[in-house]
CSV table of C-alpha atoms and ligand atoms in Angstrom, one decimal:
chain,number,residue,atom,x,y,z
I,1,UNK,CA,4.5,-28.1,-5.0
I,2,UNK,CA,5.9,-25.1,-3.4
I,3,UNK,CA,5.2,-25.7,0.3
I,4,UNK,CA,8.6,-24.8,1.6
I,5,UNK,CA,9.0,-21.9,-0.1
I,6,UNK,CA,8.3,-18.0,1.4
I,7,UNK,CA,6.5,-16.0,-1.0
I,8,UNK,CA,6.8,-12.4,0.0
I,9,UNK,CA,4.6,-9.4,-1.0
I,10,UNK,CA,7.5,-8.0,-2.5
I,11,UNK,CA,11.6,-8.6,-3.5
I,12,UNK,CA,14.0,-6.1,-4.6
I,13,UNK,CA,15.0,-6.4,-8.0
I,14,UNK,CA,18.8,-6.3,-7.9
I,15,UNK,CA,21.7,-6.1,-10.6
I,16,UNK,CA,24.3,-8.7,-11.0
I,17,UNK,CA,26.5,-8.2,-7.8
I,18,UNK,CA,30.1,-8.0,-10.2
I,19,UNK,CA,28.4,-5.3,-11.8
I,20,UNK,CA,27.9,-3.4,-8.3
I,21,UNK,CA,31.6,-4.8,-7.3
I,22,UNK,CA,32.8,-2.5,-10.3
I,23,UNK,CA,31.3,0.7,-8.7
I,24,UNK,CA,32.3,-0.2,-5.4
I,25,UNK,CA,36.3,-0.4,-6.4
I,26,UNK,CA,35.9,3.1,-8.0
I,27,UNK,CA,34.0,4.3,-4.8
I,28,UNK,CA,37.2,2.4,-2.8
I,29,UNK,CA,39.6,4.1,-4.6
I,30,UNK,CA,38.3,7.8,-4.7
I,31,UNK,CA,37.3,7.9,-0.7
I,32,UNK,CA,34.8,10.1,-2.3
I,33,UNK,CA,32.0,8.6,0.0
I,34,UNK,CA,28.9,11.1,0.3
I,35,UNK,CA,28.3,14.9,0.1
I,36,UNK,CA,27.5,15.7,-3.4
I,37,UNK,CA,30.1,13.1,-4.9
I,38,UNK,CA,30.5,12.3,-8.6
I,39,UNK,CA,27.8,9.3,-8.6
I,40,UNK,CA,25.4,11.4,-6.8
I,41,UNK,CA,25.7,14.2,-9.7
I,42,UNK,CA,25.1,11.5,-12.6
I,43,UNK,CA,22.0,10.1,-10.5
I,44,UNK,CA,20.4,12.8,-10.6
I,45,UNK,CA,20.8,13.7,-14.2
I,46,UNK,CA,20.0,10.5,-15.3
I,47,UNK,CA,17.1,10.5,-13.2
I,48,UNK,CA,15.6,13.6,-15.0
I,49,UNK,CA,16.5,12.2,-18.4
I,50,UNK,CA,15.1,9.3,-17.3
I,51,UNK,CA,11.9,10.6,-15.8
I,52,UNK,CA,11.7,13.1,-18.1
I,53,UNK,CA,11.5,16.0,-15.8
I,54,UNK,CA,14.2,19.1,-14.8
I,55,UNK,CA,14.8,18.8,-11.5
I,56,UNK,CA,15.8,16.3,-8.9
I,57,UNK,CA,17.0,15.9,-5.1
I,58,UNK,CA,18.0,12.9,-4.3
I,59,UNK,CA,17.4,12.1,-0.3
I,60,UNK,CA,18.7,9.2,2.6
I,61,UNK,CA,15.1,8.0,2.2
I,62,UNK,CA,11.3,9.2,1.4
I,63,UNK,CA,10.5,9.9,4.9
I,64,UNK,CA,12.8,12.7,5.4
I,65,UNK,CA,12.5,14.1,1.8
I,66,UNK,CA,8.7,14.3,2.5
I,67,UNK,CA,9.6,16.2,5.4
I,68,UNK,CA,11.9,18.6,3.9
I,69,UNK,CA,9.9,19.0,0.7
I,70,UNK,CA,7.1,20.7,3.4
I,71,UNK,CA,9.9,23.0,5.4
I,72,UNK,CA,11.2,24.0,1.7
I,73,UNK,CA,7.6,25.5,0.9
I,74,UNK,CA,7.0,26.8,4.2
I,75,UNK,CA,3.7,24.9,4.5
I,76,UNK,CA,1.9,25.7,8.2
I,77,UNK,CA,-1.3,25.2,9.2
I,78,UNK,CA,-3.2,23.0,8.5
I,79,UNK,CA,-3.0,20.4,4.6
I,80,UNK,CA,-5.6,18.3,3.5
I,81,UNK,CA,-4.1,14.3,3.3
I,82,UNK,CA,-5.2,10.7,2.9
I,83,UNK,CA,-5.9,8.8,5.8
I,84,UNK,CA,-5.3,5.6,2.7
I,85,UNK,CA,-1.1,5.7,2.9
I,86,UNK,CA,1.7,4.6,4.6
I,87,UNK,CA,1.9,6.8,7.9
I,88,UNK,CA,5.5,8.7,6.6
I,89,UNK,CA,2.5,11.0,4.8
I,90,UNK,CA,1.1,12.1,8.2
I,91,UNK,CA,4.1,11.7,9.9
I,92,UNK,CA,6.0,14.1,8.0
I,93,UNK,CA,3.2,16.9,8.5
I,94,UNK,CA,3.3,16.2,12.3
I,95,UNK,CA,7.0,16.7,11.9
I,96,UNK,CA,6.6,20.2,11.0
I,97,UNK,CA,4.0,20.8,13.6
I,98,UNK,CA,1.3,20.5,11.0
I,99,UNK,CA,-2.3,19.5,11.3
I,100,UNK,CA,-3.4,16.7,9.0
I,101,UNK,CA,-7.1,17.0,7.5
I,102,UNK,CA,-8.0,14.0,6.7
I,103,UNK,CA,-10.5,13.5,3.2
I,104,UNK,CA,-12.0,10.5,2.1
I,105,UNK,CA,-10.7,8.0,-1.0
I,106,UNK,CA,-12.6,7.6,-4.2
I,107,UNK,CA,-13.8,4.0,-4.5
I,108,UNK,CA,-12.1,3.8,-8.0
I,109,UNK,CA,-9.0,4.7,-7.5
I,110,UNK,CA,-8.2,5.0,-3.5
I,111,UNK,CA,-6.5,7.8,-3.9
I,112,UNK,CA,-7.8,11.1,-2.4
I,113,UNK,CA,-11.4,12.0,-3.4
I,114,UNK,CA,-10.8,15.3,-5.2
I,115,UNK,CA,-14.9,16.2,-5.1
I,116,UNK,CA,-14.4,15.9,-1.7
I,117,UNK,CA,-11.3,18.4,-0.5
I,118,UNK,CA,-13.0,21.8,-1.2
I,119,UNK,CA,-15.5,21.5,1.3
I,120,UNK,CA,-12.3,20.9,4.5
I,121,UNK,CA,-10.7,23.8,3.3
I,122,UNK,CA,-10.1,26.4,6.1
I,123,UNK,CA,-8.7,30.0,7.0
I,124,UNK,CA,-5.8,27.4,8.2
I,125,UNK,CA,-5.3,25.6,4.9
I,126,UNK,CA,-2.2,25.6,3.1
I,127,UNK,CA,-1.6,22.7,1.1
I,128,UNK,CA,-3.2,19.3,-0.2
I,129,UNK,CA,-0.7,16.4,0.3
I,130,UNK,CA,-2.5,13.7,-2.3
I,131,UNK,CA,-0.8,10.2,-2.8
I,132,UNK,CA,-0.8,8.8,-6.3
I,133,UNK,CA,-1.8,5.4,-4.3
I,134,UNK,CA,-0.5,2.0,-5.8
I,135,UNK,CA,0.9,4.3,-8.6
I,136,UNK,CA,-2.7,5.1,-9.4
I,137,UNK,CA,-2.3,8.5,-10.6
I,138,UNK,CA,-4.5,11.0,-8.6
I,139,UNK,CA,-6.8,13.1,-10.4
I,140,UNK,CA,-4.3,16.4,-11.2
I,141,UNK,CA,-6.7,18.7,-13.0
I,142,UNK,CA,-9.2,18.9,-10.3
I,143,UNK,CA,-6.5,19.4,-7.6
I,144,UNK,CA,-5.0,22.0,-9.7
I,145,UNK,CA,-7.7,24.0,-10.2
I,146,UNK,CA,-8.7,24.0,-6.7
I,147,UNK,CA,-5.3,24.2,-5.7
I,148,UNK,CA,-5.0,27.6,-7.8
I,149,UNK,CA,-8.5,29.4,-6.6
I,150,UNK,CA,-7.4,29.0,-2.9
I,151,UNK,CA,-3.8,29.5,-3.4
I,152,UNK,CA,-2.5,26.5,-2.0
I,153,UNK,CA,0.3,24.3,-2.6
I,154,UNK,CA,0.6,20.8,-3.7
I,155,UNK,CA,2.8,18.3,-2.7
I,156,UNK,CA,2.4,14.4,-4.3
I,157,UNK,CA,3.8,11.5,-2.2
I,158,UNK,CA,4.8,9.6,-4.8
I,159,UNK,CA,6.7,7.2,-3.1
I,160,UNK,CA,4.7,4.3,-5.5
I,161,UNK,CA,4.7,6.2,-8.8
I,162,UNK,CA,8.3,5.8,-10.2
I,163,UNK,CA,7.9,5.6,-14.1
I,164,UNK,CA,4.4,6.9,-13.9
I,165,UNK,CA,3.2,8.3,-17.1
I,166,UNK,CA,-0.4,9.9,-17.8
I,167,UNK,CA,-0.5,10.9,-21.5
I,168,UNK,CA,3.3,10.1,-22.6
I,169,UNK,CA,4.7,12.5,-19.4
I,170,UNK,CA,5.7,12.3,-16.1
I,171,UNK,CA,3.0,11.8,-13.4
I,172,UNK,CA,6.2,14.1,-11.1
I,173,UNK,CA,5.6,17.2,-13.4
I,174,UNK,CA,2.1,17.9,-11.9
I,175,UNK,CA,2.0,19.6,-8.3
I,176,UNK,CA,4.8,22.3,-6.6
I,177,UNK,CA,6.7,18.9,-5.9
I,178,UNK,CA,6.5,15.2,-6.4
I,179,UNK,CA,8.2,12.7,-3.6
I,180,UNK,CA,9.3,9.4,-4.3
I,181,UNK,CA,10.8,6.4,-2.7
I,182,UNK,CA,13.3,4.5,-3.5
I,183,UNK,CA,12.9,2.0,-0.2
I,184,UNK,CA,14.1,-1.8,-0.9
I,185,UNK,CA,9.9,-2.4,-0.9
I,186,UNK,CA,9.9,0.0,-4.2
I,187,UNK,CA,9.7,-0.9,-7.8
I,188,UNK,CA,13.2,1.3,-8.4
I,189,UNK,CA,15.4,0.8,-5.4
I,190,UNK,CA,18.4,2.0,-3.7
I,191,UNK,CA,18.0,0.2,-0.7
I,192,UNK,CA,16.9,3.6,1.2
I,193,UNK,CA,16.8,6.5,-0.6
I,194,UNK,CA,14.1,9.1,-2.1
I,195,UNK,CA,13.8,12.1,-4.0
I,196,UNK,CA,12.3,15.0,-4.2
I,197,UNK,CA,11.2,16.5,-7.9
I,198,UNK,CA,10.4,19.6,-9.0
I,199,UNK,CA,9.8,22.4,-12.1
I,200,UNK,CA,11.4,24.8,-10.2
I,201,UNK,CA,15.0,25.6,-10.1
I,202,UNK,CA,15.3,27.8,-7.5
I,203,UNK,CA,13.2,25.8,-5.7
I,204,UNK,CA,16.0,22.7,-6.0
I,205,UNK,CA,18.6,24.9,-5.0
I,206,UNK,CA,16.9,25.6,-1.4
I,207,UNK,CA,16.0,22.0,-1.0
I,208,UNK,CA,19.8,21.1,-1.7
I,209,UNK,CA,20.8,23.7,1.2
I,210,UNK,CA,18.1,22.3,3.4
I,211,UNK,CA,19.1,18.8,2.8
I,212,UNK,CA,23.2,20.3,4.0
I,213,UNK,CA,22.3,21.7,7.3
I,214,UNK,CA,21.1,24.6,5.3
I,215,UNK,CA,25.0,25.3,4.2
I,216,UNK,CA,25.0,27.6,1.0
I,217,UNK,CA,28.4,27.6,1.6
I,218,UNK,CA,31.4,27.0,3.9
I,219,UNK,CA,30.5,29.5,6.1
I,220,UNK,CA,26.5,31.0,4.9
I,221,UNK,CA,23.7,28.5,6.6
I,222,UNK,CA,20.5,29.8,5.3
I,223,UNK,CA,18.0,27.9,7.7
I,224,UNK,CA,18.4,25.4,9.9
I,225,UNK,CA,18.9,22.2,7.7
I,226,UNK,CA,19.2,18.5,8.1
I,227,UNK,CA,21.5,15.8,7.6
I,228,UNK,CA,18.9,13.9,4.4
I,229,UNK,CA,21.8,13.3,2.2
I,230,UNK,CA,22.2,10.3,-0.4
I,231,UNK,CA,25.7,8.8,-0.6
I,232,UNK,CA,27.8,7.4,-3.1
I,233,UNK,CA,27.1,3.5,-2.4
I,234,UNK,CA,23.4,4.5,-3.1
I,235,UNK,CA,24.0,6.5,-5.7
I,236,UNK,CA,25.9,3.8,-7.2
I,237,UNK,CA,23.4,1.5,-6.8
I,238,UNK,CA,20.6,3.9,-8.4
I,239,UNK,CA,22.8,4.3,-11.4
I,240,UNK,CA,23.1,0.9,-12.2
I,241,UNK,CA,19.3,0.2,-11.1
I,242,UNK,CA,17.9,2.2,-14.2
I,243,UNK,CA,19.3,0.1,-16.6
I,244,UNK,CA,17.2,-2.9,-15.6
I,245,UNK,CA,13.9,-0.8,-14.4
I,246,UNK,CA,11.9,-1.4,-17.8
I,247,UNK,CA,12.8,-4.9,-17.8
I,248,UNK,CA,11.0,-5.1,-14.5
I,249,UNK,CA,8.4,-3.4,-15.3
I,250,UNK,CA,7.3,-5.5,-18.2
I,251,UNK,CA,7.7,-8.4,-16.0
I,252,UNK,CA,5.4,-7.1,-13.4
I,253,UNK,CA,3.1,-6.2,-15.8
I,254,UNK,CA,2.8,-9.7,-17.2
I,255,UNK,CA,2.7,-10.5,-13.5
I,256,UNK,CA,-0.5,-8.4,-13.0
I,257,UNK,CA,-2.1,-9.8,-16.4
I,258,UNK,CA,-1.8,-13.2,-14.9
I,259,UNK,CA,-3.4,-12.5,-11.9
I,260,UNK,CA,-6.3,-10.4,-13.7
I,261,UNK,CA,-6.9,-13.4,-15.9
I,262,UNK,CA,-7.0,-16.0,-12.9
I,263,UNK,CA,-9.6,-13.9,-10.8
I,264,UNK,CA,-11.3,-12.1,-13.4
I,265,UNK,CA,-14.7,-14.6,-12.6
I,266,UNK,CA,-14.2,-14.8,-9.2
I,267,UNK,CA,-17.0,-13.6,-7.3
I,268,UNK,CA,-16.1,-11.1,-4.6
I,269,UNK,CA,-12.7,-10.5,-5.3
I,270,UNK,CA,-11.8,-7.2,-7.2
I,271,UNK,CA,-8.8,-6.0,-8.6
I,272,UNK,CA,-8.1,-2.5,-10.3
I,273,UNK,CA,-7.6,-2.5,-14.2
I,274,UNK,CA,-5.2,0.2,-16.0
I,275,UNK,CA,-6.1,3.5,-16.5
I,276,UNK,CA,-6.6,5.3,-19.5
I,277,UNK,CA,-3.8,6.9,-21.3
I,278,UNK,CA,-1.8,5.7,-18.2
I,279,UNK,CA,1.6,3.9,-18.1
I,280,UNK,CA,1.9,1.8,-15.2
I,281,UNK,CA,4.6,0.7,-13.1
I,282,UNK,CA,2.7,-2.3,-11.1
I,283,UNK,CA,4.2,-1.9,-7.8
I,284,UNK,CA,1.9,-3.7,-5.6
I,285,UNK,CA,-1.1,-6.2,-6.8
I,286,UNK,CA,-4.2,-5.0,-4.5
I,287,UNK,CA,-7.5,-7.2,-4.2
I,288,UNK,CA,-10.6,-6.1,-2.2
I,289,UNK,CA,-12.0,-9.2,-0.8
I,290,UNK,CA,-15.9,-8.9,-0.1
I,291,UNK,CA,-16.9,-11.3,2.3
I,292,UNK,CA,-20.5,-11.7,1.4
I,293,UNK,CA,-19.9,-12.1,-1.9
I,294,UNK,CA,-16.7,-14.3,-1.4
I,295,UNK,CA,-17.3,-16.4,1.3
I,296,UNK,CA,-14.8,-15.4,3.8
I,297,UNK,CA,-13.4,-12.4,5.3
I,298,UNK,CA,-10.0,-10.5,4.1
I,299,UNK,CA,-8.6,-11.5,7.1
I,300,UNK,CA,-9.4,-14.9,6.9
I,301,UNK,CA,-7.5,-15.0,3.7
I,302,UNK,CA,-4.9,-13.4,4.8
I,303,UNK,CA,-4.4,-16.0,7.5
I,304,UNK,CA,-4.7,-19.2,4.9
I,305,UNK,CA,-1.8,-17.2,2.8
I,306,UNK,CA,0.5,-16.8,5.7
I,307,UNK,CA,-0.1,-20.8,7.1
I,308,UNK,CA,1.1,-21.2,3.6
I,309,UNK,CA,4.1,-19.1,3.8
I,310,UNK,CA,2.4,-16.2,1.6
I,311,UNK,CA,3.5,-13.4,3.2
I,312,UNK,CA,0.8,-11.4,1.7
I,313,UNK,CA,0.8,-7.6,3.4
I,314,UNK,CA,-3.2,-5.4,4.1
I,315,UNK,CA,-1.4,-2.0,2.7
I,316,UNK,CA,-3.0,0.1,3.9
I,317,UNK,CA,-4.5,-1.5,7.5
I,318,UNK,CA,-5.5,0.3,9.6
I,319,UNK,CA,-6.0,3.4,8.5
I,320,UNK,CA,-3.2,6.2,9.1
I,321,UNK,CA,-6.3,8.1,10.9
I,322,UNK,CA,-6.5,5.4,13.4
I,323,UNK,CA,-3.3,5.4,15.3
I,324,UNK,CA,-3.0,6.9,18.2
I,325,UNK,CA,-1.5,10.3,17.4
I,326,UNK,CA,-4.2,11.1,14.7
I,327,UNK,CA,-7.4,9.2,15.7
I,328,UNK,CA,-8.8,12.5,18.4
I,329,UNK,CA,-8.0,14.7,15.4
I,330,UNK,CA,-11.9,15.8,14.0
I,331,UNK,CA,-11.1,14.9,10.5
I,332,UNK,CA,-10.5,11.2,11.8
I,333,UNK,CA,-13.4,10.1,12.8
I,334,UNK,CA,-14.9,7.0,11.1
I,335,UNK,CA,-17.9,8.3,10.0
I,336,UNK,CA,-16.5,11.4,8.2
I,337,UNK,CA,-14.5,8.6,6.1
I,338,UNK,CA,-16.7,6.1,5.2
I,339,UNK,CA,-14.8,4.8,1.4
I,340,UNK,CA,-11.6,4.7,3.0
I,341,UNK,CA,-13.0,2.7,6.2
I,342,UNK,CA,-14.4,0.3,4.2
I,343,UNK,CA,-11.5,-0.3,1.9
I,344,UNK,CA,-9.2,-1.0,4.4
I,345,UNK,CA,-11.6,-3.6,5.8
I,346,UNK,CA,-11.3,-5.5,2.4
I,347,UNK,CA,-7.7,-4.8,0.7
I,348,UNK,CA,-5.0,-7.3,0.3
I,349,UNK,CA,-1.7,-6.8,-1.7
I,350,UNK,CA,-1.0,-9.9,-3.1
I,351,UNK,CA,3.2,-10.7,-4.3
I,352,UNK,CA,4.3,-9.1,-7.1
I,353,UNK,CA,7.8,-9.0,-8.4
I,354,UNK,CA,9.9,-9.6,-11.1
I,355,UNK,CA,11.5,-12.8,-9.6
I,356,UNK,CA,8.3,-14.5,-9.1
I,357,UNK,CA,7.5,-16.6,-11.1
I,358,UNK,CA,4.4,-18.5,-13.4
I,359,UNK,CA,4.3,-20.8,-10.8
I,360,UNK,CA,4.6,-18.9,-8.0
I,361,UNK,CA,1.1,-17.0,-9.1
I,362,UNK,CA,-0.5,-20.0,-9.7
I,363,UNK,CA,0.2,-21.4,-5.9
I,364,UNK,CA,-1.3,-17.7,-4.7
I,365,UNK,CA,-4.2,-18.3,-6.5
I,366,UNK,CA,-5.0,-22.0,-5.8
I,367,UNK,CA,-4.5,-20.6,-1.5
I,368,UNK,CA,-6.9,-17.8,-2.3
I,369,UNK,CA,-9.5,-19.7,-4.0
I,370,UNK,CA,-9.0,-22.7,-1.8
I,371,UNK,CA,-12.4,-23.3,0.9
J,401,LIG,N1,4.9,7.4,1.4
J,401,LIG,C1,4.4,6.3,1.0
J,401,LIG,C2,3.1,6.3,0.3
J,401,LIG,C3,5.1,5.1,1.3
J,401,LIG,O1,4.5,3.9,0.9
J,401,LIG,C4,6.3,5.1,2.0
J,401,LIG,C5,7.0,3.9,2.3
J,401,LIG,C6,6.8,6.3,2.3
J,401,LIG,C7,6.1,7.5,2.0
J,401,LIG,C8,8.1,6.5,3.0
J,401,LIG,O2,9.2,6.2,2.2
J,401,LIG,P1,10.6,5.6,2.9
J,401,LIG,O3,11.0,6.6,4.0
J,401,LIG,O4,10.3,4.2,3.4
J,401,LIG,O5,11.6,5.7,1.7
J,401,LIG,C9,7.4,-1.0,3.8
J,401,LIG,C10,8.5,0.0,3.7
J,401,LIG,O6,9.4,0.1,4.8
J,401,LIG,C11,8.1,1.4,3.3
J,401,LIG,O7,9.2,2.0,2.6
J,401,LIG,C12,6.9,1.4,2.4
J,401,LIG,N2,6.4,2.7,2.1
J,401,LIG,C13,5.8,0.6,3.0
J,401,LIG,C14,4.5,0.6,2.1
J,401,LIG,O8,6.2,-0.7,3.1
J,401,LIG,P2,6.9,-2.7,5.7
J,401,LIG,O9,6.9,-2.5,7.2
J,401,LIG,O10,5.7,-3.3,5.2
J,401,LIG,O11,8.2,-3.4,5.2
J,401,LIG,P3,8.7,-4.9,5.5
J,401,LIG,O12,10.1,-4.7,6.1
J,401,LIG,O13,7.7,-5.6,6.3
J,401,LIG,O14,8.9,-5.5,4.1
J,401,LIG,C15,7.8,-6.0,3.3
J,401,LIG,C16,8.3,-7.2,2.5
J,401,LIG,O15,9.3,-6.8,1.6
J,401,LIG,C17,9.0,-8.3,3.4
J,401,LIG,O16,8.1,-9.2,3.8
J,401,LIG,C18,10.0,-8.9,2.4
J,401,LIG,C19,10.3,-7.8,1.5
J,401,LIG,N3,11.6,-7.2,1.7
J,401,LIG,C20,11.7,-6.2,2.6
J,401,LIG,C21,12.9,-5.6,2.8
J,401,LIG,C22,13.1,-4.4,3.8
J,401,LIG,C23,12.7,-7.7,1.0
J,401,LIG,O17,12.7,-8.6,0.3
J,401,LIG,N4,13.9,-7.1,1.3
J,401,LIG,C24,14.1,-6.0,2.1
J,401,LIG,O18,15.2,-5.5,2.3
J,401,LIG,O19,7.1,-1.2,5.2
């Protein structure tokens, strides 16, 4: 039935364009365009009421926030990472002339595996950079507390985990900072765009400097900055985008139930069922495909889907400690990894959005399960 039609992994949600059109002529008028402006301002707030946390730093995209967020603190050295991300994690320690250390995933989760960061601290440590993976939250307590007896910091990519709740609060209060994405591949979307968040005030203030050039002032540059500025159009955008997230949400989540329902017998094929005391935000719908057990190999699924325009995505393949800028790095080799090498073997993120449709799921299914 829907042969023609291009499924995607994802879609941007969007609002009604007259909506936009209204924010746009006010943006027209003012020629207030970037720099602080008026829409950037009520962004921001509404993005702390929203998420329910004090500070927030909005940023051109997530890339460049992650990178700031790490010059901010002054990390050095050497941080402990995932190898189980998009590569923006690593890259933006190899921006700041860092070293990655890369620790293996928990099965469960995919996140970083927290047992296993204590033992790859060194003299050089500094700082864990987890990633609340697929909006999984990562587990905070343990990082914490081994964050506080070696005195390191911790930053959170959470470029997936907009909305994230654990126990009825923000997943962003946990850590020194939290980053997140607001890419047109995200759940909340500004086209580009990211933020940094943070408990600590003074903290904001430097990152707003660093994000100027470093200006404090007209004429006082504190450091030397960057251009990582949000403007108005995305601001805009943002502002109008919060008023149709929860809607979203729900609708992936119904997405997500459908998908658990249709596969829940299937032999070989595992999906990942909500945490306790969690609030989701369903961003991406991962499988891992066991080819033993199913029959055929992730990739020759993977295949099938895109012969029949299911443009299905293996986040995250390969492995950010396989290209070839990390893979010579002694923390990347195969055998020091072994969860996170065998994940990436078997993952598949299957669509999810809130314009697809009953149908739509159905088709995906009927591909997958076809011989
Ligand atoms: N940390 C983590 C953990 C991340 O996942 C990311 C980004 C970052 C940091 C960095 O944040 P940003 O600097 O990007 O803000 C995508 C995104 O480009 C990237 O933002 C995202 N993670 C990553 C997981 O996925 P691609 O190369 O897979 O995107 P692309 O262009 O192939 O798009 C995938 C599908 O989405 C398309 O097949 C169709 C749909 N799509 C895409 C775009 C760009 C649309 O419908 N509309 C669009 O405008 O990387």
């Amino acid at each position: 039935m829907q042969e023609n039609k291009d499924i995607y992994v994802t879609q941007p949600s969007l609002p009604p364009l007259s909506k936009f059109t209204e924010y746009l002529e006010d943006i027209w008028e003012s020629k207030w365009l970037t720099n602080n402006g008026k829409y950037h301002q009520q962004f921001e707030q509404a993005l702390c009421d929203c998420l329910g946390v004090k500070n927030v730093s909005l940023f051109a995209n997530g890339t460049l926030a992650l990178i700031l967020g790490l010059q901010a603190l002054r990390i050095t050295g050497e941080v402990i990472t995932t190898p189980y991300s998009f590569v923006a994690t690593t890259h933006a320690l190899h921006w700041n002339g860092i070293t990655p250390v890369f620790c293996d995933i928990d099965e469960h989760t995919l996140n970083i595996d927290p047992n296993k960061i204590e033992s790859l601290i060194t003299p050089k440590t500094t700082a864990i950079l987890p990633v609340h993976v697929y909006g999984h939250p990562c587990n905070v307590d343990i990082i914490a507390n081994i964050a506080e007896t070696y005195g390191l910091k911790v930053i959170y990519d959470a470029a997936h985990a907009f909305g994230v709740k654990t126990n009825g609060q923000s997943i962003m209060q946990y850590g020194d900072m939290s980053i997140l994405s607001f890419h047109a591949t995200k759940v909340f979307t500004t086209a580009e765009g990211g933020a940094i968040v943070t408990g600590d005030e003074k903290l904001k203030k430097r990152i707003d400097f660093l994000k100027n050039f470093g200006f404090a002032d007209e004429v006082t540059v504190i450091a030397p900055g960057i251009n990582a500025k949000m403007n108005e159009i995305q601001a805009a955008l943002g502002l109008l985008q919060l008023e149709g997230y929860e809607e979203q949400r729900l609708r992936r989540k119904e997405l997500t139930e459908l998908y658990k329902e249709a596969l829940s017998n299937v032999k070989g094929v595992k999906f990942f069922n909500d945490m306790e005391r969690v609030e989701h935000n369903y961003p991406y719908f991962p499988i891992l495909i066991d080819q033993k057990e199913f029959g055929k190999s992730r990739d020759a699924v993977y295949k099938k889907m895109r012969e029949n325009n299911i443009f299905v995505r293996r986040y995250f393949y390969p492995l950010i400690s396989q290209f070839p800028s990390y893979r010579n790095l002694p923390s990347a080799s195969p055998e020091k990894l072994p969860v996170a090498e065998k994940i990436t073997k078997e993952v598949l993120c299957l669509p999810i959005y809130s314009n697809l449709s009953t149908g739509d799921v159905k088709y995906v299914i009927d591909i997958l399960l076809q011989r």
